[in-house]
CSV table of C-alpha atoms in Angstrom, one decimal:
chain,number,residue,atom,x,y,z
A,24,MET,CA,9.4,-84.6,-37.0
A,25,THR,CA,8.2,-86.3,-33.9
A,26,MET,CA,4.5,-86.8,-33.0
A,27,PHE,CA,4.8,-84.1,-30.4
A,28,GLU,CA,6.8,-81.0,-31.0
A,29,VAL,CA,6.5,-77.7,-29.1
A,30,GLN,CA,7.5,-74.7,-31.2
A,31,ALA,CA,9.1,-71.9,-29.2
A,32,SER,CA,7.6,-68.5,-30.1
A,33,ARG,CA,9.9,-66.0,-31.7
A,34,PRO,CA,11.3,-63.7,-29.1
A,35,ALA,CA,10.0,-60.1,-29.0
A,36,VAL,CA,11.3,-56.9,-27.5
A,37,LEU,CA,8.9,-54.1,-26.4
A,38,VAL,CA,10.1,-50.6,-26.9
A,39,VAL,CA,8.3,-47.9,-24.9
A,40,ASP,CA,9.0,-44.2,-25.7
A,41,ASP,CA,6.7,-41.2,-26.1
A,42,THR,CA,8.9,-39.6,-28.8
A,43,PRO,CA,8.3,-40.9,-32.3
A,44,ALA,CA,11.9,-40.2,-33.4
A,45,ASN,CA,13.3,-42.3,-30.6
A,46,LEU,CA,11.0,-45.2,-31.6
A,47,VAL,CA,12.3,-45.0,-35.2
A,48,ALA,CA,15.9,-44.9,-34.0
A,49,MET,CA,15.5,-47.8,-31.7
A,50,ARG,CA,13.6,-49.8,-34.4
A,51,ARG,CA,16.6,-49.3,-36.8
A,52,LEU,CA,19.1,-50.4,-34.2
A,53,LEU,CA,17.2,-53.5,-33.2
A,54,ALA,CA,16.5,-54.5,-36.8
A,55,LYS,CA,19.9,-56.2,-36.6
A,56,MET,CA,18.6,-58.6,-33.9
A,57,ASP,CA,16.7,-61.7,-34.6
A,58,CYS,CA,13.5,-60.7,-32.8
A,59,ASP,CA,10.1,-59.1,-33.2
A,60,ILE,CA,9.9,-55.4,-32.3
A,61,VAL,CA,6.7,-54.1,-30.7
A,62,GLU,CA,6.4,-50.4,-30.0
A,63,ALA,CA,4.3,-48.4,-27.5
A,64,ASP,CA,4.3,-44.6,-27.1
A,65,ASN,CA,2.7,-44.5,-23.7
A,66,GLY,CA,2.3,-46.5,-20.5
A,67,ASN,CA,-1.2,-47.8,-21.1
A,68,ASP,CA,-0.3,-49.2,-24.5
A,69,ALA,CA,2.8,-50.8,-23.0
A,70,LEU,CA,0.7,-52.6,-20.3
A,71,ALA,CA,-1.8,-53.7,-23.0
A,72,ALA,CA,1.0,-55.1,-25.1
A,73,CYS,CA,2.4,-57.1,-22.2
A,74,LEU,CA,-1.0,-58.7,-21.6
A,75,ASP,CA,-1.1,-59.8,-25.3
A,76,ARG,CA,2.2,-61.6,-25.5
A,77,GLU,CA,5.4,-62.5,-23.6
A,78,PHE,CA,8.5,-60.3,-24.1
A,79,ALA,CA,12.1,-61.3,-23.9
A,80,LEU,CA,12.9,-57.7,-22.9
A,81,ILE,CA,11.2,-54.4,-22.3
A,82,LEU,CA,13.2,-51.2,-23.2
A,83,LEU,CA,11.3,-48.6,-21.2
A,84,ASP,CA,11.7,-44.8,-21.4
A,85,VAL,CA,11.7,-43.3,-17.9
A,86,GLN,CA,10.4,-39.8,-18.7
A,87,MET,CA,6.9,-40.0,-20.2
A,88,PRO,CA,3.8,-37.9,-19.6
A,89,GLU,CA,0.8,-39.2,-17.6
A,90,MET,CA,2.6,-42.4,-16.6
A,91,ASP,CA,6.3,-42.5,-16.3
A,92,GLY,CA,8.6,-45.5,-16.6
A,93,PHE,CA,8.7,-46.2,-12.9
A,94,GLU,CA,4.9,-46.3,-12.7
A,95,VAL,CA,4.7,-48.7,-15.7
A,96,ALA,CA,7.3,-51.0,-14.2
A,97,SER,CA,5.4,-51.0,-10.9
A,98,LEU,CA,2.2,-52.0,-12.6
A,99,LEU,CA,3.9,-54.7,-14.6
A,100,ALA,CA,5.4,-56.1,-11.4
A,101,GLU,CA,1.9,-56.4,-10.0
A,102,THR,CA,0.5,-58.2,-13.0
A,103,PRO,CA,1.0,-62.0,-12.9
A,104,ASP,CA,1.3,-62.4,-16.7
A,105,CYS,CA,3.8,-59.6,-17.0
A,106,LYS,CA,5.9,-59.5,-13.9
A,107,ASN,CA,8.7,-61.8,-15.2
A,108,ALA,CA,9.6,-59.6,-18.2
A,109,PRO,CA,13.0,-58.1,-17.7
A,110,ILE,CA,13.0,-54.2,-18.0
A,111,ILE,CA,15.9,-52.0,-19.0
A,112,PHE,CA,15.3,-48.3,-18.4
A,113,VAL,CA,16.3,-46.0,-21.2
A,114,THR,CA,16.9,-42.5,-19.9
A,115,ALA,CA,18.9,-39.3,-20.2
A,116,ALA,CA,18.2,-38.4,-16.6
A,117,TYR,CA,18.1,-40.2,-13.2
A,118,LYS,CA,21.7,-41.2,-13.4
A,119,ASP,CA,22.3,-40.8,-9.7
A,120,ASP,CA,22.5,-43.8,-7.4
A,121,LEU,CA,19.2,-43.0,-5.6
A,122,ASN,CA,17.1,-42.9,-8.7
A,123,ARG,CA,18.8,-46.0,-10.0
A,124,LEU,CA,18.0,-47.8,-6.8
A,125,ASN,CA,14.3,-46.7,-7.2
A,126,GLY,CA,14.4,-48.2,-10.7
A,127,TYR,CA,15.7,-51.5,-9.5
A,128,GLU,CA,13.1,-51.6,-6.7
A,129,VAL,CA,10.3,-51.4,-9.3
A,130,GLY,CA,11.7,-54.2,-11.4
A,131,ALA,CA,14.5,-52.8,-13.6
A,132,VAL,CA,17.4,-55.1,-14.4
A,133,ASP,CA,19.6,-52.4,-15.9
A,134,TYR,CA,19.9,-48.9,-17.3
A,135,ILE,CA,20.9,-47.6,-20.7
A,136,ALA,CA,21.8,-43.9,-20.9
A,137,LYS,CA,20.8,-41.6,-23.7
A,138,PRO,CA,22.2,-40.9,-26.2
A,139,ILE,CA,22.3,-44.6,-26.8
A,140,ASN,CA,25.6,-46.3,-27.6
A,141,GLU,CA,24.7,-48.9,-30.3
A,142,PHE,CA,27.3,-51.4,-29.1
A,143,ILE,CA,26.1,-51.4,-25.5
A,144,LEU,CA,22.4,-51.6,-26.5
A,145,LEU,CA,22.8,-54.5,-28.9
A,146,SER,CA,25.1,-56.4,-26.5
A,147,LYS,CA,22.6,-56.1,-23.6
A,148,VAL,CA,19.6,-57.0,-25.9
A,149,LYS,CA,21.5,-60.1,-27.2
A,150,VAL,CA,22.0,-61.3,-23.6
A,151,PHE,CA,18.3,-61.3,-22.9
A,152,LEU,CA,17.3,-62.7,-26.2
A,153,ASP,CA,19.8,-65.6,-25.6
A,154,LEU,CA,18.4,-66.1,-22.1
A,155,TYR,CA,14.8,-66.2,-23.5
A,156,ARG,CA,15.7,-68.7,-26.1
A,157,SER,CA,17.4,-70.9,-23.6
A,158,ARG,CA,14.4,-70.8,-21.3
A,159,ALA,CA,12.1,-71.5,-24.2
A,160,ALA,CA,14.2,-74.5,-25.3
A,161,LEU,CA,14.2,-75.8,-21.7
A,162,LYS,CA,10.4,-75.4,-21.5
A,163,THR,CA,10.0,-77.2,-24.8
A,164,ALA,CA,12.2,-80.1,-23.6
A,165,GLU,CA,10.2,-80.3,-20.4
A,166,ALA,CA,6.9,-80.3,-22.2
A,167,ALA,CA,8.1,-83.0,-24.6
A,168,ALA,CA,9.4,-85.1,-21.8
A,169,ARG,CA,6.1,-84.9,-19.9
A,170,HIS,CA,4.3,-85.8,-23.1
A,171,ARG,CA,6.5,-88.9,-23.7
A,172,ALA,CA,5.9,-90.0,-20.1
A,173,THR,CA,2.2,-89.9,-20.5
A,174,HIS,CA,1.6,-90.9,-24.1
A,175,ASP,CA,2.1,-94.1,-26.1
A,176,ALA,CA,5.2,-93.7,-28.4
A,177,LEU,CA,3.6,-95.4,-31.4
A,178,THR,CA,0.0,-94.1,-31.5
A,179,ASP,CA,0.4,-90.9,-29.4
A,180,LEU,CA,-2.7,-91.8,-27.5
A,181,PRO,CA,-2.6,-91.5,-23.7
A,182,ASN,CA,-0.8,-94.4,-22.1
A,183,ARG,CA,-1.9,-96.4,-19.1
A,184,LEU,CA,-0.4,-93.8,-16.7
A,185,LEU,CA,-2.5,-90.9,-18.1
A,186,PHE,CA,-5.5,-93.2,-18.6
A,187,THR,CA,-5.5,-94.0,-14.9
A,188,ASP,CA,-5.2,-90.3,-14.0
A,189,ARG,CA,-8.0,-89.3,-16.3
A,190,LEU,CA,-10.2,-92.1,-15.0
A,191,GLY,CA,-9.7,-91.0,-11.5
A,192,ASN,CA,-10.5,-87.4,-12.4
A,193,GLY,CA,-13.5,-88.4,-14.4
A,194,LEU,CA,-14.9,-90.4,-11.5
A,195,SER,CA,-14.4,-87.4,-9.2
A,196,ARG,CA,-16.4,-85.3,-11.6
A,197,ALA,CA,-19.1,-87.9,-12.0
A,198,ARG,CA,-19.5,-88.2,-8.2
A,199,ARG,CA,-19.7,-84.4,-7.8
A,200,ASP,CA,-22.2,-84.0,-10.7
A,201,SER,CA,-24.2,-87.2,-10.0
A,202,SER,CA,-23.5,-88.2,-13.6
A,203,LYS,CA,-22.7,-91.5,-15.3
A,204,LEU,CA,-19.3,-92.5,-16.7
A,205,ALA,CA,-18.6,-95.5,-18.9
A,206,LEU,CA,-15.4,-97.4,-19.2
A,207,VAL,CA,-14.9,-99.4,-22.4
A,208,TYR,CA,-12.1,-101.9,-22.8
A,209,LEU,CA,-11.3,-103.1,-26.4
A,210,ASP,CA,-9.0,-105.9,-27.4
A,211,VAL,CA,-8.2,-106.3,-31.1
A,212,ASP,CA,-9.0,-109.7,-32.5
A,213,HIS,CA,-6.8,-111.4,-35.1
A,214,PHE,CA,-4.0,-108.9,-34.7
A,215,LYS,CA,-1.2,-111.5,-34.5
A,216,PRO,CA,-1.9,-112.9,-38.0
A,217,VAL,CA,-1.4,-109.4,-39.5
A,218,ASN,CA,2.0,-109.2,-37.8
A,219,ASP,CA,2.9,-112.8,-38.8
A,220,ARG,CA,2.0,-112.4,-42.5
A,221,HIS,CA,3.0,-108.8,-43.2
A,222,GLY,CA,5.6,-108.0,-40.5
A,223,HIS,CA,5.8,-105.7,-37.5
A,224,ALA,CA,5.8,-102.6,-39.7
A,225,ALA,CA,2.3,-103.5,-40.8
A,226,GLY,CA,1.3,-104.2,-37.2
A,227,ASP,CA,2.5,-100.8,-36.2
A,228,LEU,CA,0.6,-99.1,-39.0
A,229,LEU,CA,-2.5,-101.0,-38.1
A,230,LEU,CA,-2.3,-99.9,-34.4
A,231,LYS,CA,-1.9,-96.3,-35.6
A,232,ALA,CA,-4.9,-96.7,-37.9
A,233,ILE,CA,-7.0,-98.2,-35.1
A,234,ALA,CA,-6.0,-95.3,-32.8
A,235,GLY,CA,-7.1,-92.8,-35.4
A,236,ARG,CA,-10.4,-94.5,-36.1
A,237,LEU,CA,-11.3,-94.7,-32.4
A,238,GLN,CA,-10.5,-91.0,-32.0
A,239,ARG,CA,-12.6,-90.0,-34.9
A,240,LEU,CA,-15.5,-92.1,-33.6
A,241,LEU,CA,-15.7,-90.6,-30.1
A,242,ARG,CA,-16.1,-87.1,-28.8
A,243,GLU,CA,-13.2,-84.8,-28.1
A,244,SER,CA,-14.1,-84.9,-24.4
A,245,ASP,CA,-13.7,-88.6,-24.3
A,246,THR,CA,-10.3,-90.3,-23.6
A,247,VAL,CA,-9.0,-93.0,-25.9
A,248,ALA,CA,-5.9,-94.7,-24.6
A,249,ARG,CA,-3.6,-97.5,-25.6
A,250,LEU,CA,-3.0,-99.7,-22.6
A,251,GLY,CA,-0.4,-101.9,-24.3
A,252,GLY,CA,-0.1,-104.4,-27.1
A,253,ASP,CA,-3.4,-104.5,-29.0
A,254,GLU,CA,-5.5,-103.4,-26.0
A,255,PHE,CA,-7.3,-100.0,-25.9
A,256,ALA,CA,-9.6,-98.3,-23.5
A,257,ALA,CA,-12.0,-95.4,-23.6
A,258,ILE,CA,-13.4,-93.2,-20.9
A,259,LEU,CA,-16.8,-91.8,-21.8
A,260,GLU,CA,-18.1,-89.1,-19.4
A,261,ASN,CA,-21.6,-87.8,-19.1
A,262,VAL,CA,-23.3,-90.7,-20.8
A,263,ALA,CA,-27.1,-90.8,-20.4
A,264,SER,CA,-27.6,-94.5,-19.8
A,265,ARG,CA,-26.1,-98.0,-20.0
A,266,GLU,CA,-27.8,-98.3,-23.4
A,267,ASP,CA,-26.0,-95.3,-24.7
A,268,ALA,CA,-22.7,-96.6,-23.4
A,269,GLN,CA,-23.3,-100.0,-24.9
A,270,SER,CA,-24.3,-98.4,-28.2
A,271,LEU,CA,-21.0,-96.4,-28.4
A,272,ALA,CA,-19.1,-99.6,-27.5
A,273,GLU,CA,-20.9,-101.4,-30.3
A,274,LEU,CA,-20.0,-98.7,-32.7
A,275,MET,CA,-16.3,-99.1,-31.7
A,276,ARG,CA,-16.5,-102.9,-32.2
A,277,ILE,CA,-18.2,-102.5,-35.7
A,278,ALA,CA,-15.6,-99.9,-36.7
A,279,MET,CA,-12.8,-102.4,-35.9
A,280,HIS,CA,-14.4,-104.9,-38.4
A,281,GLN,CA,-14.1,-102.5,-41.3
A,282,PRO,CA,-11.0,-103.1,-43.5
A,283,PHE,CA,-7.9,-101.1,-42.9
A,284,SER,CA,-5.7,-100.0,-45.8
A,285,LEU,CA,-2.0,-99.9,-44.9
A,286,GLN,CA,0.7,-98.3,-47.0
A,287,LEU,CA,3.9,-100.2,-46.3
A,288,PRO,CA,7.1,-98.2,-47.2
A,289,ASP,CA,8.6,-101.1,-49.2
A,290,GLN,CA,5.4,-101.8,-51.3
A,291,PRO,CA,4.0,-99.8,-54.2
A,292,GLN,CA,0.4,-100.5,-53.3
A,293,PRO,CA,-1.4,-100.5,-50.0
A,294,ILE,CA,-2.4,-103.7,-48.4
A,295,GLU,CA,-5.8,-104.3,-47.0
A,296,VAL,CA,-6.2,-106.1,-43.6
A,297,GLN,CA,-9.2,-107.0,-41.6
A,298,VAL,CA,-9.4,-107.6,-37.8
A,299,GLY,CA,-12.1,-107.4,-35.2
A,300,ALA,CA,-12.5,-106.5,-31.6
A,301,SER,CA,-13.8,-107.8,-28.3
A,302,VAL,CA,-15.4,-105.1,-26.1
A,303,GLY,CA,-16.3,-104.8,-22.5
A,304,VAL,CA,-18.3,-102.0,-20.8
A,305,ALA,CA,-18.6,-100.9,-17.2
A,306,LEU,CA,-20.8,-98.1,-16.0
A,307,PHE,CA,-20.4,-95.8,-13.0
A,308,PRO,CA,-22.0,-96.0,-10.5
A,309,GLU,CA,-24.0,-99.2,-11.3
A,310,ASP,CA,-21.0,-101.4,-11.8
A,311,GLY,CA,-18.8,-100.0,-9.1
A,312,GLY,CA,-17.7,-96.8,-7.4
A,313,THR,CA,-14.0,-97.2,-7.8
A,314,GLU,CA,-11.4,-97.3,-10.6
A,315,ASP,CA,-10.5,-100.9,-9.8
A,316,ALA,CA,-14.1,-102.1,-9.7
A,317,LEU,CA,-14.8,-100.6,-13.1
A,318,ILE,CA,-11.6,-101.8,-14.7
A,319,ALA,CA,-12.2,-105.3,-13.4
A,320,GLN,CA,-15.8,-105.3,-14.8
A,321,ALA,CA,-14.9,-104.0,-18.2
A,322,ASP,CA,-11.9,-106.3,-18.4
A,323,GLU,CA,-13.9,-109.4,-17.5
A,324,GLN,CA,-16.6,-108.6,-20.0
A,325,MET,CA,-14.0,-108.1,-22.8
A,326,TYR,CA,-12.3,-111.4,-22.2
A,327,THR,CA,-15.5,-113.3,-21.8
A,328,ARG,CA,-16.6,-112.1,-25.2
A,329,LYS,CA,-13.1,-112.8,-26.7
A,330,LYS,CA,-13.2,-116.4,-25.4
A,331,ALA,CA,-16.7,-116.8,-26.8
A,332,ARG,CA,-15.4,-116.0,-30.3
A,333,ALA,CA,-12.3,-118.2,-30.0
């Protein structure tokens, strides 16, 4: 299991028919397919169902009272969340070319005639279920690729690319709202001895533990990123003052001094390691109005404090 995994939803088919016996018959036929079956006995319920979830296919009866299948299809085509659902009209009438053309114009992709031929129905349903699964798999792969491109592979924190993007967006909001934004740079002290003594596996576990501790310490609205190696950064939006920003940065520094318990896969008992941190803080707008100015200020502060402890 990877850190990031998108689960594609189980495909669903919406069956719309005003005759209960037809719904029962369709339910029995579709029970052979690997999908969820949702039923509606009128056009309004069908529209409501389409707003609640995405359907791989809609099997839509044409002849219904109050709102027929053509009207339902037209309304679905005008609804952004529903317009992409493929519709197959199920009907005992309207077999002539003109009515078929009308059906295609309102969004139908095919017709199935009543009485329903089981083989034809299941064959067509399978095509759309397979298509839905293929699209879902592609969407999952694209989402995973985007996540990998913007997140650190070890800690799953935002990487430098996403950090830079969020810093720019945060500054834009701060300028618009006349609010303050703090940028905190944090470099882990004494990380190399952990690697040298216990190996890279311990170093990786330590970086993951640091990431988790920083995330738990800050708000969900804050961004904690791993910039590379043992260097981390945090973007704190809507801070009240420099004192508040420095207090949060000090909490981060203190948290890094608390021991870390690491369970190595080849050892029966966890090992305990202790590191530290050097922290630099820059505040918008006092320390600069651009990303580069804030980064330079926070970075300089961090390394000044790191040299002072060396």
